[in-house]
């Protein structure tokens, strides 16, 4: 059922990202589910967002928490039924919300029928994937999996290896095989006809792999190396996007947001430039990598505010005349932003959570708010390795502690500050048992701070993070300078602040943000400004040079 949608209906939209497994459990089995999302739609609507992006809920063995799909046409019973999904989407539309589906097209589960036929030796289906002969008795190349170890898995019965850039239970689809593309397009068209309003395209810039899978420089202490230069953003990916756009995105007026890593602006312009609008938005994964050594999340560095803002403003400039940037500070693959980039102490948690929202969501682009971010939810403390669930943690633990003999305490501390499990603890709804997430036993540990940090408490507190986010989203929607205006950074030399002005047709708005627990002075652009948002809540007007208190932020409009 396709609702009539005006073209580019998403232009001034804000998106709320839902990780269904941890959102709300309606039937007490310990897992969040689709009916749970539907029951929380009033809460989502009241936040002031326009779109929900729901992470995968299709049939899956859950090796990568649903990003390993074994049936693209049915809902995994953990999450409910097809009737639940129908009701959720219909209720979204009835409430003026749009529904974006997380579509994993780079790989399937190894339990998908296509891969099962491939494993049986069926040549036709082996060509749906990348099966290669051993080279000198070992993997065809030394490519590393994103989750650690080799990107090749050996199948003794076939005496062949298959490629998996992620988990070994996530074999990569061969997009050079036209039949694969035809069948993925069929999946997308099915869901477009079903009535979803857009797609979040998972790891979609990896669709083309260089055919000889050349060896790469191994990572330190490993025989495998990151081969992203051989499989990310290759020219043929554009041809795939052009076909997807011709046959699915355009005909069904789908909003598309591509999750892309290792990308440069010139490639971004090809993907969603004015001349070839194949994709609407880019979700640039690497924009949060300013507190780590390169792409290794487990090699932490102090958060470099200056490097972070230089990159953000560089991308704001590069994308100013073309598609749209997804604006985000957290998601299901990252630790909680208030713990990672802010200060989650009792004294500063609320202030720094609000500051992060104010810094990010007055920029040019589309806000993507991750469930719980609007509450200032924090990382939690998993005492032992068994408390973790993520495959990336398990593989790293195996490699570094079990095989590498490194101290368990070191890696438990790293996993507690930077693993994907930090951002996947159940949503904190109330101060009741399990934070009101489930009446059963939660699949993942609930943060012990839920009596203090929960939606119910914040609903009643007009000064809460939740109500700050509501006000922020309402204000930004009404500011044409924020929706369409230019972006001009200021105070760039500061190691602590993140400041910029937005201008459009005589309207000037400034966003001023202190990222650190310090007091600092900021010289504002000329003029007097009326404050629209302030996390300290005691500032009405600003002009000239202002003194910012720890984690202080404000948004103000020129009088
Ligand atoms: O993540 C993609 C992903 O992890 C890489 O593109 C990332 O940029 C890389 O780790 C470098 O930091 C998506 C989903 O968001 C994630 O949850 C899945 O595990 C993954 O794809 C596989 O489907």
XYZ file of C-alpha atoms and ligand atoms in Angstrom:
582
model
C 0.000 0.000 0.000
C 1.838 3.115 -1.187
C 0.847 6.404 0.388
C 1.090 9.349 -1.975
C 4.199 11.306 -0.916
C 5.340 14.615 -2.273
C 8.840 14.492 -3.779
C 11.599 15.040 -1.201
C 9.050 14.898 1.601
C 11.985 14.358 3.974
C 13.691 17.757 3.370
C 13.070 19.164 6.867
C 12.567 15.826 8.611
C 14.263 14.580 11.780
C 14.803 10.836 12.206
C 14.599 8.647 15.326
C 16.686 5.464 15.177
C 15.213 2.416 16.908
C 17.208 -0.721 17.780
C 14.131 -2.939 18.174
C 15.773 -5.587 20.373
C 16.372 -2.967 23.094
C 13.465 -0.576 22.616
C 10.343 -1.980 24.350
C 9.219 -5.538 25.068
C 5.420 -5.803 24.826
C 5.068 -9.546 25.549
C 7.536 -10.163 28.375
C 9.954 -12.453 26.526
C 12.916 -10.162 27.285
C 13.309 -8.917 23.697
C 12.082 -5.598 22.386
C 9.521 -6.118 19.625
C 7.496 -4.462 16.859
C 4.313 -4.177 18.947
C 6.452 -2.485 21.600
C 7.502 0.163 19.064
C 3.864 0.715 18.097
C 2.875 1.205 21.726
C 5.580 3.858 22.086
C 4.648 5.837 18.945
C 3.009 8.634 21.006
C 6.317 9.086 22.895
C 8.216 9.172 19.597
C 5.742 11.585 18.020
C 5.947 13.878 21.074
C 9.714 14.067 20.681
C 9.060 15.990 17.467
C 10.627 13.631 14.930
C 9.080 12.839 11.550
C 10.624 9.494 10.620
C 11.547 6.292 12.415
C 14.433 4.160 11.147
C 14.045 0.667 12.595
C 17.118 -1.627 12.599
C 16.542 -5.099 11.062
C 13.775 -7.331 12.432
C 13.655 -9.915 9.613
C 14.201 -13.637 10.254
C 17.782 -14.024 11.430
C 19.994 -16.307 13.558
C 21.111 -13.069 15.302
C 24.850 -13.665 14.779
C 25.106 -9.911 14.210
C 21.885 -8.928 15.993
C 19.709 -9.075 12.907
C 22.148 -7.728 10.303
C 22.435 -11.359 9.175
C 19.147 -11.965 7.402
C 17.894 -15.455 6.480
C 14.496 -14.358 5.080
C 13.890 -10.804 3.755
C 10.145 -11.333 3.545
C 9.248 -12.342 7.063
C 9.492 -10.943 10.576
C 11.632 -12.904 13.033
C 9.341 -14.368 15.698
C 11.476 -12.708 18.399
C 10.156 -9.367 17.078
C 6.566 -10.454 16.419
C 4.463 -11.111 13.319
C 3.753 -9.647 9.909
C 0.436 -8.402 11.334
C 2.386 -6.498 14.008
C 4.481 -4.886 11.276
C 1.382 -3.963 9.247
C -0.157 -2.313 12.308
C 3.063 -0.463 13.155
C 3.467 1.030 9.671
C -0.235 1.911 9.408
C -0.165 3.589 12.824
C 3.007 5.480 11.857
C 1.224 6.859 8.804
C -1.944 7.621 10.762
C 0.199 9.696 13.173
C 2.069 11.515 10.403
C 5.273 9.521 10.879
C 7.233 7.883 8.063
C 8.861 4.427 8.331
C 12.365 3.727 7.034
C 13.489 0.126 6.703
C 17.085 -0.957 7.369
C 17.973 -2.905 4.215
C 21.049 -5.164 4.363
C 22.032 -5.860 0.753
C 25.796 -6.333 0.985
C 25.431 -9.789 2.543
C 22.899 -12.355 3.756
C 22.941 -14.785 6.658
C 24.671 -18.102 6.004
C 21.257 -19.590 6.887
C 19.571 -17.848 3.944
C 18.233 -20.423 1.388
C 20.492 -18.951 -1.294
C 23.617 -19.667 0.769
C 22.373 -23.091 1.857
C 22.074 -24.037 -1.841
C 25.547 -22.634 -2.436
C 26.936 -24.800 0.390
C 25.322 -27.826 -1.276
C 27.549 -27.161 -4.261
C 24.876 -25.615 -6.503
C 27.002 -23.572 -8.951
C 24.197 -21.108 -9.673
C 23.954 -20.135 -6.018
C 27.692 -20.326 -5.375
C 27.852 -17.463 -7.883
C 25.507 -15.460 -5.673
C 28.493 -15.173 -3.338
C 32.301 -15.058 -3.573
C 33.601 -18.631 -3.438
C 37.332 -18.934 -4.196
C 39.881 -21.779 -4.287
C 42.554 -21.907 -1.577
C 45.893 -20.360 -2.535
C 48.886 -22.504 -1.425
C 46.539 -24.214 1.020
C 45.264 -21.059 2.714
C 42.847 -18.109 2.331
C 42.708 -16.538 -1.173
C 44.046 -13.292 0.375
C 44.883 -11.760 3.736
C 41.811 -9.526 3.977
C 40.621 -8.939 7.543
C 37.002 -9.091 8.623
C 35.640 -5.875 10.174
C 34.925 -8.004 13.264
C 38.460 -9.430 13.500
C 40.235 -12.431 11.974
C 40.150 -13.406 8.310
C 37.444 -12.256 5.881
C 37.539 -15.773 4.344
C 35.871 -18.908 5.745
C 36.857 -22.391 4.541
C 34.204 -24.951 3.468
C 35.941 -28.360 3.588
C 33.290 -30.196 1.574
C 33.709 -27.745 -1.302
C 37.445 -27.166 -0.688
C 36.714 -23.489 -1.189
C 36.670 -20.291 0.858
C 33.865 -17.730 0.840
C 34.195 -13.995 1.533
C 32.607 -12.296 4.563
C 33.663 -8.726 5.281
C 31.772 -8.981 8.568
C 30.855 -12.108 10.545
C 31.526 -15.539 8.994
C 27.752 -16.005 9.202
C 27.339 -12.976 6.888
C 28.596 -14.102 3.434
C 28.974 -11.199 0.990
C 26.635 -11.153 -1.990
C 28.247 -10.988 -5.427
C 26.763 -7.866 -7.024
C 28.587 -8.605 -10.253
C 25.992 -11.345 -10.723
C 22.991 -9.664 -12.409
C 20.623 -12.236 -10.926
C 21.652 -11.162 -7.406
C 20.883 -7.536 -8.246
C 17.546 -8.544 -9.794
C 16.570 -10.420 -6.622
C 17.660 -7.638 -4.258
C 15.642 -5.162 -6.346
C 12.704 -7.537 -6.021
C 13.097 -7.426 -2.221
C 13.228 -3.624 -2.228
C 10.224 -3.312 -4.546
C 8.271 -5.683 -2.320
C 8.813 -3.451 0.724
C 8.196 -0.272 -1.246
C 4.831 -1.699 -2.366
C 4.178 -2.816 1.213
C 4.287 0.853 2.214
C 7.671 1.606 3.762
C 8.756 5.170 3.039
C 12.502 4.722 2.657
C 15.591 2.598 3.103
C 18.639 2.894 5.310
C 21.188 1.090 3.138
C 23.607 -0.946 5.242
C 27.328 -0.932 4.291
C 26.079 -0.185 0.788
C 29.311 1.291 -0.551
C 30.985 -2.131 -0.314
C 28.977 -3.665 -3.172
C 31.945 -3.963 -5.529
C 35.086 -5.916 -4.560
C 38.176 -5.923 -6.735
C 38.043 -9.340 -8.442
C 41.561 -10.515 -7.527
C 41.145 -9.644 -3.809
C 44.784 -8.488 -3.594
C 46.787 -8.971 -0.381
C 47.186 -5.861 1.781
C 49.544 -4.574 4.470
C 48.753 -6.667 7.560
C 47.629 -4.856 10.703
C 50.268 -4.716 13.485
C 50.434 -8.084 15.247
C 48.127 -9.721 12.707
C 48.509 -11.580 9.418
C 45.336 -9.921 8.121
C 44.823 -6.354 6.974
C 41.977 -3.917 6.303
C 41.375 -4.027 2.554
C 38.838 -1.198 2.397
C 40.784 0.402 -0.494
C 39.847 -2.703 -2.501
C 36.171 -2.938 -1.568
C 34.860 0.470 -0.506
C 33.471 3.143 -2.839
C 34.644 1.510 -6.067
C 33.354 3.146 -9.315
C 31.021 0.274 -10.212
C 29.034 0.959 -7.028
C 27.658 4.045 -8.802
C 26.213 1.847 -11.544
C 24.405 -0.220 -8.926
C 23.055 2.910 -7.241
C 21.871 4.255 -10.588
C 19.897 1.068 -11.267
C 18.447 0.938 -7.750
C 17.394 4.543 -8.183
C 15.809 3.908 -11.597
C 13.930 0.780 -10.548
C 13.104 1.388 -6.878
C 14.028 4.667 -5.198
C 12.618 7.065 -7.800
C 9.474 5.170 -8.905
C 8.405 4.685 -5.278
C 9.680 8.080 -4.068
C 11.738 6.388 -1.380
C 13.894 8.364 1.059
C 17.342 6.781 0.901
C 20.149 7.113 3.442
C 23.353 5.266 2.653
C 25.566 4.160 5.528
C 29.043 4.707 4.093
C 32.533 4.380 5.536
C 35.966 5.395 4.275
C 34.389 7.961 1.921
C 35.826 11.210 0.533
C 33.796 14.251 -0.611
C 34.341 13.669 -4.309
C 32.787 10.217 -3.999
C 29.986 11.675 -1.889
C 29.232 14.095 -4.710
C 28.935 11.179 -7.115
C 26.524 9.369 -4.798
C 24.174 12.209 -4.039
C 25.215 15.162 -6.104
C 22.722 17.434 -7.819
C 23.571 16.007 -11.233
C 22.937 12.398 -10.240
C 20.602 12.234 -7.245
C 20.860 8.466 -6.797
C 20.851 8.749 -3.005
C 19.238 11.357 -0.785
C 21.490 11.272 2.260
C 24.851 9.994 3.417
C 25.372 8.591 6.893
C 29.128 8.982 7.145
C 30.241 6.502 9.750
C 33.767 7.921 10.146
C 32.639 11.328 11.421
C 32.845 10.078 15.003
C 36.374 8.679 14.774
C 38.059 11.615 16.585
C 38.730 9.821 19.796
C 40.466 6.781 18.336
C 43.480 5.843 16.250
C 42.073 5.622 12.703
C 39.344 3.030 12.294
C 40.248 1.043 15.381
C 37.631 1.825 18.023
C 39.667 -0.078 20.613
C 42.668 2.277 20.235
C 41.263 5.260 22.133
C 42.719 8.770 22.035
C 41.572 11.923 23.862
C 38.607 13.445 21.994
C 40.159 16.016 19.669
C 37.454 18.681 19.464
C 39.460 20.767 17.016
C 40.006 17.884 14.575
C 36.358 16.848 14.987
C 34.960 20.294 14.164
C 37.409 20.823 11.290
C 36.121 17.619 9.685
C 32.478 18.345 10.416
C 32.729 21.841 8.898
C 34.734 20.477 5.962
C 31.886 18.083 5.187
C 29.286 20.806 5.797
C 31.081 22.875 3.142
C 31.546 19.988 0.702
C 27.924 18.882 0.958
C 26.439 22.394 1.081
C 25.363 22.339 -2.562
C 24.560 18.658 -2.984
C 22.698 15.914 -1.095
C 22.304 15.832 2.626
C 24.386 14.769 5.540
C 22.947 12.651 8.303
C 23.732 14.457 11.569
C 24.373 12.062 14.439
C 26.339 11.670 17.652
C 25.420 8.080 18.403
C 23.865 4.937 16.977
C 23.659 1.176 17.604
C 27.304 0.722 16.597
C 28.760 3.279 18.995
C 29.170 3.821 22.718
C 26.788 6.345 24.266
C 27.862 9.815 23.135
C 27.450 11.511 26.528
C 29.931 8.988 28.017
C 32.243 8.952 25.003
C 32.399 12.638 24.032
C 30.865 14.355 27.073
C 30.794 13.847 30.828
C 28.361 11.308 32.302
C 28.969 12.326 35.926
C 25.912 13.385 37.963
C 27.142 16.960 37.835
C 27.552 17.318 34.081
C 25.649 14.519 32.332
C 22.490 16.522 31.622
C 24.444 19.613 30.526
C 26.758 17.729 28.168
C 23.936 15.651 26.659
C 22.000 18.828 25.836
C 25.134 20.524 24.516
C 25.808 17.648 22.100
C 22.291 17.927 20.687
C 22.576 21.683 20.329
C 25.976 21.380 18.628
C 24.947 18.713 16.141
C 21.337 19.440 15.224
C 21.546 23.106 14.283
C 23.939 22.137 11.461
C 22.776 21.682 7.861
C 21.467 18.169 7.380
C 19.040 15.667 8.809
C 19.154 14.858 12.543
C 19.360 11.150 13.407
C 18.593 10.743 17.103
C 19.409 7.319 18.506
C 17.005 5.849 21.071
C 17.909 7.028 24.582
C 20.149 9.866 23.382
C 17.223 12.237 24.110
C 17.371 11.047 27.742
C 21.143 11.362 28.080
C 21.458 7.589 28.534
C 25.024 6.538 29.365
C 27.386 3.611 28.995
C 27.004 0.954 31.668
C 29.366 -1.431 33.474
C 29.456 -5.016 32.290
C 31.425 -6.867 35.018
C 32.496 -9.927 33.001
C 32.964 -10.915 29.357
C 29.841 -13.104 29.528
C 27.768 -9.935 30.014
C 28.667 -8.764 26.500
C 26.744 -9.929 23.410
C 28.399 -8.322 20.408
C 30.368 -10.457 17.957
C 32.999 -7.699 17.618
C 33.671 -7.953 21.370
C 33.768 -11.758 21.344
C 36.176 -11.953 18.392
C 38.455 -9.277 19.864
C 38.455 -10.998 23.272
C 39.380 -14.315 21.592
C 42.202 -12.720 19.599
C 43.656 -10.411 22.261
C 43.035 -12.198 25.599
C 42.501 -15.897 24.920
C 45.077 -16.234 22.123
C 47.132 -13.059 22.689
C 47.449 -13.404 26.459
C 46.743 -9.697 27.067
C 45.256 -8.650 30.444
C 41.516 -9.318 30.730
C 41.070 -6.115 32.823
C 42.475 -3.968 29.994
C 40.041 -5.347 27.453
C 37.006 -5.357 29.771
C 37.672 -1.657 30.410
C 37.969 -0.977 26.650
C 34.782 -2.904 25.893
C 32.963 -0.996 28.656
C 33.957 2.343 27.176
C 33.832 1.707 23.438
C 32.024 -1.436 22.379
C 28.754 -1.557 20.490
C 27.162 -3.192 23.557
C 27.488 0.185 25.336
C 24.812 1.630 23.070
C 22.547 -1.424 23.002
C 21.406 -1.683 26.637
C 17.606 -1.560 26.988
C 15.789 1.743 26.710
C 15.079 3.257 30.143
C 11.337 4.026 30.321
C 10.579 4.162 34.071
C 12.100 3.570 37.517
C 10.297 0.207 37.736
C 12.043 -3.171 37.396
C 14.218 -3.455 34.266
C 13.558 0.235 33.614
C 10.084 -0.687 32.396
C 11.667 -2.266 29.298
C 10.385 -5.764 29.956
C 8.289 -7.710 32.458
C 10.588 -10.649 31.733
C 14.355 -11.192 31.840
C 16.026 -8.670 29.539
C 18.201 -10.130 26.756
C 20.925 -7.615 27.713
C 21.797 -6.019 31.058
C 19.844 -2.869 31.970
C 21.907 0.135 33.078
C 21.773 0.367 36.888
C 21.245 4.150 36.653
C 17.720 3.738 35.282
C 15.997 4.891 38.519
C 17.677 8.253 37.887
C 17.678 8.331 34.059
C 14.340 7.352 32.530
C 11.687 8.790 30.231
C 8.916 8.919 32.845
C 10.968 11.077 35.213
C 11.994 13.396 32.408
C 8.466 13.777 31.056
C 7.571 15.592 34.280
C 10.709 17.736 34.413
C 10.546 20.691 32.050
C 14.304 21.154 32.426
C 15.109 17.536 31.482
C 17.252 16.435 28.547
C 14.102 15.004 26.966
C 12.288 18.343 27.071
C 15.398 20.158 25.835
C 15.470 17.826 22.799
C 11.753 18.413 22.206
C 12.283 22.170 22.275
C 15.406 21.887 20.094
C 13.568 19.905 17.389
C 10.621 22.278 17.466
C 12.835 25.366 17.199
C 15.046 24.009 14.435
C 12.028 23.133 12.305
C 10.845 26.743 12.430
C 14.194 28.307 11.504
C 14.655 28.665 7.734
C 18.328 29.503 8.344
C 18.784 26.086 9.982
C 16.766 24.288 7.313
C 18.384 25.925 4.281
C 20.969 28.489 5.358
C 24.722 28.761 5.014
C 27.094 27.466 7.702
C 29.867 29.735 8.976
C 32.121 28.394 11.725
C 33.645 30.751 14.262
C 36.041 30.403 17.212
C 37.756 27.678 15.160
C 41.067 28.062 17.011
C 39.540 26.902 20.285
C 40.341 23.381 21.515
C 37.103 23.390 23.504
C 34.280 25.010 21.565
C 32.177 24.169 18.531
C 30.519 27.328 17.229
C 28.848 28.338 13.987
C 26.290 30.672 12.514
C 23.491 29.862 10.074
C 22.217 32.543 7.675
C 19.335 32.704 5.216
C 17.419 35.665 3.789
C 18.339 37.985 6.649
C 17.850 35.441 9.456
C 21.019 34.716 11.453
C 21.168 32.014 14.110
C 24.242 31.017 16.145
C 24.975 27.719 17.880
C 27.620 28.075 20.622
C 28.906 24.945 22.403
C 31.577 24.283 25.020
C 32.604 20.620 24.746
C 34.808 20.645 27.833
C 34.659 20.955 31.596
C 36.350 24.343 31.439
C 35.321 27.990 31.398
C 36.110 29.661 28.112
C 35.435 32.960 26.349
C 33.971 33.156 22.850
C 33.831 36.201 20.602
C 30.441 36.152 18.874
C 29.644 37.514 15.421
C 28.552 41.168 15.402
C 25.101 42.031 16.712
C 22.768 41.288 19.597
C 21.241 37.819 19.841
C 18.080 36.634 21.597
C 18.634 33.205 23.182
C 16.249 30.475 21.949
C 17.896 27.529 23.735
C 20.247 27.369 26.708
C 21.208 24.302 28.734
C 21.906 26.424 31.796
C 18.522 28.056 31.200
C 19.545 31.442 32.626
C 20.622 33.378 29.555
C 18.235 35.653 27.641
C 20.502 37.739 25.397
C 24.112 37.602 24.231
C 26.433 39.934 22.317
C 30.172 40.591 21.904
C 32.302 38.185 23.933
C 30.607 35.606 26.171
C 32.038 33.414 28.919
C 30.899 29.820 28.602
C 30.625 27.634 31.694
C 31.495 23.902 31.566
C 29.525 22.199 28.764
C 27.440 25.332 28.277
C 25.532 25.671 25.028
C 23.099 28.074 23.503
C 21.271 28.758 20.265
C 20.386 32.394 19.627
C 18.844 34.466 16.832
C 20.089 37.872 15.728
C 17.727 40.697 16.660
O 27.893 -1.274 9.968
C 28.841 -1.099 8.905
C 30.227 -1.110 9.490
O 30.447 -1.558 10.551
C 31.361 -0.567 8.716
O 30.904 0.016 7.520
C 32.084 0.438 9.595
O 32.174 1.640 8.995
C 33.422 -0.160 9.913
O 33.226 -0.910 11.078
C 34.506 0.898 10.131
O 34.271 1.557 11.348
C 26.665 -1.800 9.503
C 25.710 -1.882 10.684
O 25.488 -0.574 11.196
C 26.321 -2.794 11.734
O 25.498 -2.865 12.912
C 26.490 -4.182 11.146
O 27.166 -4.991 12.081
C 27.299 -4.121 9.837
O 26.867 -3.096 8.937
C 27.150 -5.438 9.081
O 25.816 -5.546 8.600
